[in-house]
Each structure stands twice: as C-alpha cells, then as structure tokens.
CSV table of C-alpha atoms in Angstrom, one decimal:
chain,number,residue,atom,x,y,z
A,7,MET,CA,-28.8,-12.0,35.1
A,8,LEU,CA,-30.9,-11.5,32.5
A,9,ASP,CA,-30.5,-7.5,32.5
A,10,ALA,CA,-26.9,-7.9,32.1
A,11,ASP,CA,-26.9,-10.4,29.4
A,12,ALA,CA,-29.5,-8.4,27.6
A,13,ALA,CA,-27.3,-6.0,27.2
A,14,ARG,CA,-24.2,-7.6,25.9
A,15,LEU,CA,-25.8,-9.0,23.0
A,16,ALA,CA,-27.2,-5.3,22.7
A,17,PHE,CA,-23.9,-4.1,22.1
A,18,ARG,CA,-22.4,-7.2,19.8
A,19,PRO,CA,-24.2,-5.3,16.5
A,20,ALA,CA,-22.0,-2.0,17.3
A,21,ASP,CA,-19.0,-3.4,18.4
A,22,ALA,CA,-18.9,-5.7,15.7
A,23,ASN,CA,-19.4,-2.1,13.1
A,24,LEU,CA,-16.8,-0.5,14.9
A,25,ALA,CA,-14.0,-3.8,15.0
A,26,SER,CA,-15.3,-4.3,10.4
A,27,GLU,CA,-14.1,-0.5,10.0
A,28,ARG,CA,-10.6,-1.4,12.4
A,29,ARG,CA,-9.8,-3.6,9.4
A,30,ARG,CA,-11.1,-2.4,6.4
A,31,ARG,CA,-9.7,1.6,7.3
A,32,SER,CA,-5.9,-0.6,8.4
A,33,LEU,CA,-6.2,-2.8,5.4
A,34,ARG,CA,-6.5,0.7,3.2
A,35,GLN,CA,-3.6,2.6,5.5
A,36,SER,CA,-1.5,-0.8,4.1
A,37,VAL,CA,-2.1,-0.5,1.2
A,38,GLU,CA,-1.5,3.4,0.8
A,39,THR,CA,1.8,2.3,2.5
A,40,LEU,CA,2.7,0.0,0.2
A,41,ILE,CA,1.9,2.4,-2.7
A,42,LEU,CA,3.5,5.2,-1.1
A,43,VAL,CA,7.2,3.8,-1.3
A,44,HIS,CA,6.1,1.6,-4.7
A,45,PRO,CA,8.5,3.3,-7.8
A,46,SER,CA,6.0,2.6,-10.5
A,47,ILE,CA,2.6,3.0,-8.6
A,48,ARG,CA,1.3,6.8,-8.0
A,49,ARG,CA,-1.9,7.4,-5.8
A,50,LEU,CA,-5.0,9.3,-7.6
A,51,GLY,CA,-7.8,10.9,-6.5
A,52,ASP,CA,-11.0,8.3,-5.5
A,53,ASP,CA,-12.8,7.2,-7.9
A,54,GLY,CA,-16.3,6.7,-6.4
A,55,ALA,CA,-17.8,4.8,-9.1
A,56,ILE,CA,-16.8,1.8,-7.5
A,57,ASP,CA,-18.3,2.2,-4.4
A,58,GLU,CA,-21.0,2.7,-6.2
A,59,LEU,CA,-21.1,-0.8,-8.6
A,60,ALA,CA,-19.7,-2.6,-4.9
A,61,ASP,CA,-23.3,-0.7,-3.6
A,62,GLU,CA,-25.6,-2.0,-6.6
A,63,LEU,CA,-23.6,-5.6,-6.5
A,64,MET,CA,-24.4,-6.2,-2.4
A,65,ILE,CA,-21.0,-6.4,-1.8
A,66,GLY,CA,-21.2,-4.5,1.9
A,67,PRO,CA,-18.3,-1.9,1.9
A,68,ASP,CA,-16.5,-3.5,5.0
A,69,ASP,CA,-15.5,-6.3,2.4
A,70,PHE,CA,-13.2,-4.2,0.8
A,71,THR,CA,-11.3,-0.8,-0.1
A,72,SER,CA,-11.1,0.9,-3.3
A,73,LEU,CA,-8.1,2.6,-4.3
A,74,LYS,CA,-7.3,4.8,-7.7
A,75,VAL,CA,-4.0,4.4,-8.9
A,76,ARG,CA,-1.6,4.8,-12.2
A,77,VAL,CA,0.7,2.2,-12.8
A,78,SER,CA,3.7,2.5,-15.1
A,79,GLY,CA,0.9,5.0,-17.0
A,80,ARG,CA,-2.0,3.1,-16.9
A,81,GLU,CA,-5.1,3.8,-14.4
A,82,VAL,CA,-7.0,1.3,-12.3
A,83,ASN,CA,-8.6,0.9,-9.9
A,84,LEU,CA,-7.4,-1.5,-7.1
A,85,VAL,CA,-9.9,-3.1,-5.1
A,86,CYS,CA,-8.5,-4.9,-1.9
A,87,VAL,CA,-10.3,-7.6,-0.7
A,88,HIS,CA,-10.3,-8.7,3.0
A,89,SER,CA,-9.5,-12.6,3.6
A,90,ALA,CA,-12.8,-13.4,5.0
A,91,ALA,CA,-14.7,-11.7,2.2
A,92,TRP,CA,-12.2,-13.2,-0.1
A,93,ARG,CA,-12.5,-17.0,1.1
A,94,SER,CA,-16.7,-16.5,1.5
A,95,PRO,CA,-18.9,-18.5,-1.6
A,96,GLY,CA,-19.4,-14.4,-2.3
A,97,ARG,CA,-16.6,-13.8,-3.8
A,98,HIS,CA,-17.9,-14.3,-6.6
A,99,ALA,CA,-19.9,-10.7,-6.8
A,100,PHE,CA,-16.3,-9.2,-6.9
A,101,PHE,CA,-15.1,-11.0,-10.0
A,102,GLU,CA,-18.5,-9.4,-11.5
A,103,LEU,CA,-18.1,-6.2,-9.8
A,104,LYS,CA,-14.9,-6.2,-12.2
A,105,ALA,CA,-16.2,-7.4,-15.1
A,106,VAL,CA,-19.1,-4.2,-15.1
A,107,ALA,CA,-16.5,-2.3,-13.7
A,108,ALA,CA,-14.6,-2.6,-17.3
A,109,ALA,CA,-17.5,-2.2,-19.4
A,110,SER,CA,-18.7,1.4,-17.7
A,111,GLY,CA,-14.3,2.4,-18.4
A,112,HIS,CA,-13.1,1.7,-14.4
A,113,PRO,CA,-10.2,-0.9,-14.8
A,114,VAL,CA,-10.0,-3.1,-11.6
A,115,VAL,CA,-7.3,-5.1,-10.4
A,116,LEU,CA,-9.0,-7.4,-7.6
A,117,VAL,CA,-6.7,-7.4,-4.8
A,118,PRO,CA,-6.5,-10.0,-1.5
A,119,GLU,CA,-5.2,-9.0,1.2
A,120,ALA,CA,-3.4,-11.6,2.1
A,121,PHE,CA,-1.0,-10.8,-0.8
A,122,ILE,CA,-0.9,-6.9,0.8
A,123,ARG,CA,-0.1,-8.0,4.0
A,124,ARG,CA,2.6,-10.4,3.6
A,125,GLU,CA,6.0,-9.7,4.8
A,126,PRO,CA,8.7,-8.7,5.0
A,127,ARG,CA,6.9,-6.4,2.2
A,128,LEU,CA,4.0,-5.0,4.1
A,129,THR,CA,6.7,-4.0,7.0
A,130,ASN,CA,9.7,-2.5,5.1
A,131,ALA,CA,7.2,-0.3,3.5
A,132,MET,CA,6.3,1.0,6.7
A,133,MET,CA,9.9,1.3,7.9
A,134,ILE,CA,10.7,3.2,4.9
A,135,ALA,CA,6.7,5.7,5.0
A,136,GLY,CA,8.0,6.5,8.2
A,137,ALA,CA,10.7,8.0,6.6
A,138,ALA,CA,8.7,10.8,4.8
A,139,GLY,CA,9.4,13.8,5.4
A,140,ALA,CA,13.5,13.6,6.1
A,141,GLU,CA,15.9,16.3,4.8
A,142,ILE,CA,18.4,15.6,2.6
A,143,GLY,CA,20.6,18.8,1.5
A,144,LEU,CA,20.8,19.0,-2.6
A,145,THR,CA,24.9,18.4,-2.6
A,146,ASP,CA,24.3,15.4,-0.5
A,147,ARG,CA,21.4,14.1,-3.1
A,148,MET,CA,23.4,14.7,-6.2
A,149,ASN,CA,26.8,12.8,-4.4
A,150,ILE,CA,24.0,10.6,-4.0
A,151,LEU,CA,23.3,10.0,-7.5
A,152,ALA,CA,26.3,10.3,-9.4
A,153,HIS,CA,27.9,8.0,-7.1
A,154,LEU,CA,25.4,5.4,-8.5
A,155,ILE,CA,25.7,6.0,-11.8
A,156,ASP,CA,28.8,5.4,-11.8
A,157,ASN,CA,27.9,2.2,-10.1
A,158,GLY,CA,25.9,1.2,-12.7
A,159,GLY,CA,22.5,2.3,-11.0
A,160,SER,CA,22.9,0.5,-8.1
A,161,ALA,CA,24.5,0.7,-4.0
A,162,PRO,CA,24.4,-0.9,-1.1
A,163,LEU,CA,22.3,1.3,1.3
A,164,LEU,CA,25.4,1.8,3.9
A,165,ASP,CA,27.8,3.5,1.2
A,166,LEU,CA,24.5,5.6,0.3
A,167,ALA,CA,24.1,6.8,3.7
A,168,VAL,CA,27.7,7.6,5.0
A,169,MET,CA,27.4,10.1,2.4
A,170,VAL,CA,24.3,12.0,4.1
A,171,ARG,CA,25.8,14.5,6.4
A,172,GLY,CA,22.5,15.2,8.6
A,173,GLU,CA,21.5,12.9,12.1
A,174,GLU,CA,19.4,10.7,10.0
A,175,PRO,CA,21.0,9.2,7.0
A,176,VAL,CA,18.9,6.6,6.4
A,177,SER,CA,15.8,8.2,7.0
A,178,ALA,CA,17.5,10.6,4.5
A,179,ILE,CA,17.9,7.8,1.7
A,180,MET,CA,15.0,6.0,2.3
A,181,ALA,CA,12.9,9.5,1.7
A,182,LEU,CA,14.3,10.0,-2.0
A,183,VAL,CA,12.5,6.0,-2.1
A,184,ILE,CA,9.1,7.7,-1.3
A,185,GLU,CA,10.2,10.1,-3.7
A,186,GLY,CA,9.9,8.0,-6.6
A,187,GLY,CA,13.7,8.1,-7.4
A,188,LEU,CA,15.1,5.3,-6.2
A,189,TYR,CA,13.3,2.2,-4.8
A,190,VAL,CA,14.9,-1.1,-2.9
A,191,ASP,CA,13.6,-5.1,-3.3
A,192,LEU,CA,10.7,-4.7,-0.3
A,193,ASP,CA,10.4,-8.7,-0.5
A,194,ALA,CA,14.0,-9.0,1.5
A,195,PRO,CA,15.2,-7.8,4.4
A,196,ILE,CA,16.4,-4.2,4.3
A,197,LEU,CA,19.8,-4.2,6.6
A,198,PRO,CA,22.9,-2.7,5.2
A,199,GLY,CA,24.3,-4.2,2.4
A,200,THR,CA,20.6,-3.5,0.9
A,201,PRO,CA,21.2,-2.5,-2.8
A,202,VAL,CA,19.0,0.8,-3.7
A,203,HIS,CA,18.8,1.0,-6.9
A,204,LEU,CA,17.9,4.4,-9.4
A,205,VAL,CA,14.3,3.6,-10.9
A,206,GLN,CA,15.6,4.5,-14.3
A,207,PRO,CA,19.4,4.3,-13.9
A,208,LEU,CA,21.1,6.4,-16.2
C-alpha cells in the first residue's frame, strides 16, 4: 500500500508538467487560429527576447505564450497569459515584463487567456481555419469580388457561396477570409445570412 502511494506521488510532478504543457500548447494554438483569420493581424517570426526577459523576471514558461505579430503595420509581441497566472498575486511580473520589453525595443501587448477563449469568437475562428487550403477558381473569385463591390463591400455568406462551383462553396469563401481579402464578424454566430465584407471595400 505504501509503495503504491509512493509511486503515485512520484508521478504527480511529471503529470502536472504534462498537463501544464498541454494547456500552453492549447492556448498557443488558439491564439494562432485567431491571428490566422483576423484581417489586420499577421504572424511574424518568434521573438526569443520575450522568453529571455520572462526568464530573468522569474516568470514560468508554462504561465504564458508569446507570439510576434504585425497589427495594422506595427510590430508587437502578444504575451498571452494563462488564467491561473493572470489571477495570481504574481501577475505584476507581467506588467514589469511589458515595461522592460518596451524599454528594450520589444513592445508587448498583454492578453489574458479569458480574452482568447471568448465565444463564439474562438469556435468561429476554428471553423474558418478548418477551411485552409480550400480551392476556389479564379473566375469564381472574380465574380465574388465583383458582387461585393457592386453591393457596397458586403453580402450574405449564402449569396456568395452559391456563386462558387466547387463541392465546398462555404469553405471556399472562408479560404478567402484566411487569405485576408474578406472578413466576417467573429463575435456573432456564423449563419447563412452572416455578412461577409471586403477588408478594404472599393
């Protein structure tokens, strides 16, 4: 009995580390998905400076994930903080990280995990991201753009989908969203009548 208890205790740290790594990976995937479908945010290469600064400030690597992005022409580092770390007394370390990083030329935007996990935005983003790689012919693409221009830059999703001749017309429209030419409101359920907009209406 004692041996069994000792064995269980020995495995707990490894199990905790594995669970923590899964949470971090899940958060990172969610952030990357939201970036993929956002019309004004583009993913850039990782900035190792943020991880180094966090380590110097004794911020645990499993308490956050960071991604470098371009937002409307400005390069920033999104530091996405896990909920437990954001609620803890040690959260002040992230504000210190932001200040130190800014002083060294690495601007940081702090993003709580709850903001990333907000629904229906995250589910919508995942659905759209699932359309990555869907094919749409050049003629269909031009017809869709012409239709949007003729209608002030917006049209219902179903109206655009019926213009696609492929087997997955909705996926084809969502692929254009991923490309950055179109966007939909992620904070509302995606339905047949959901408005689809040109990112820069002509």
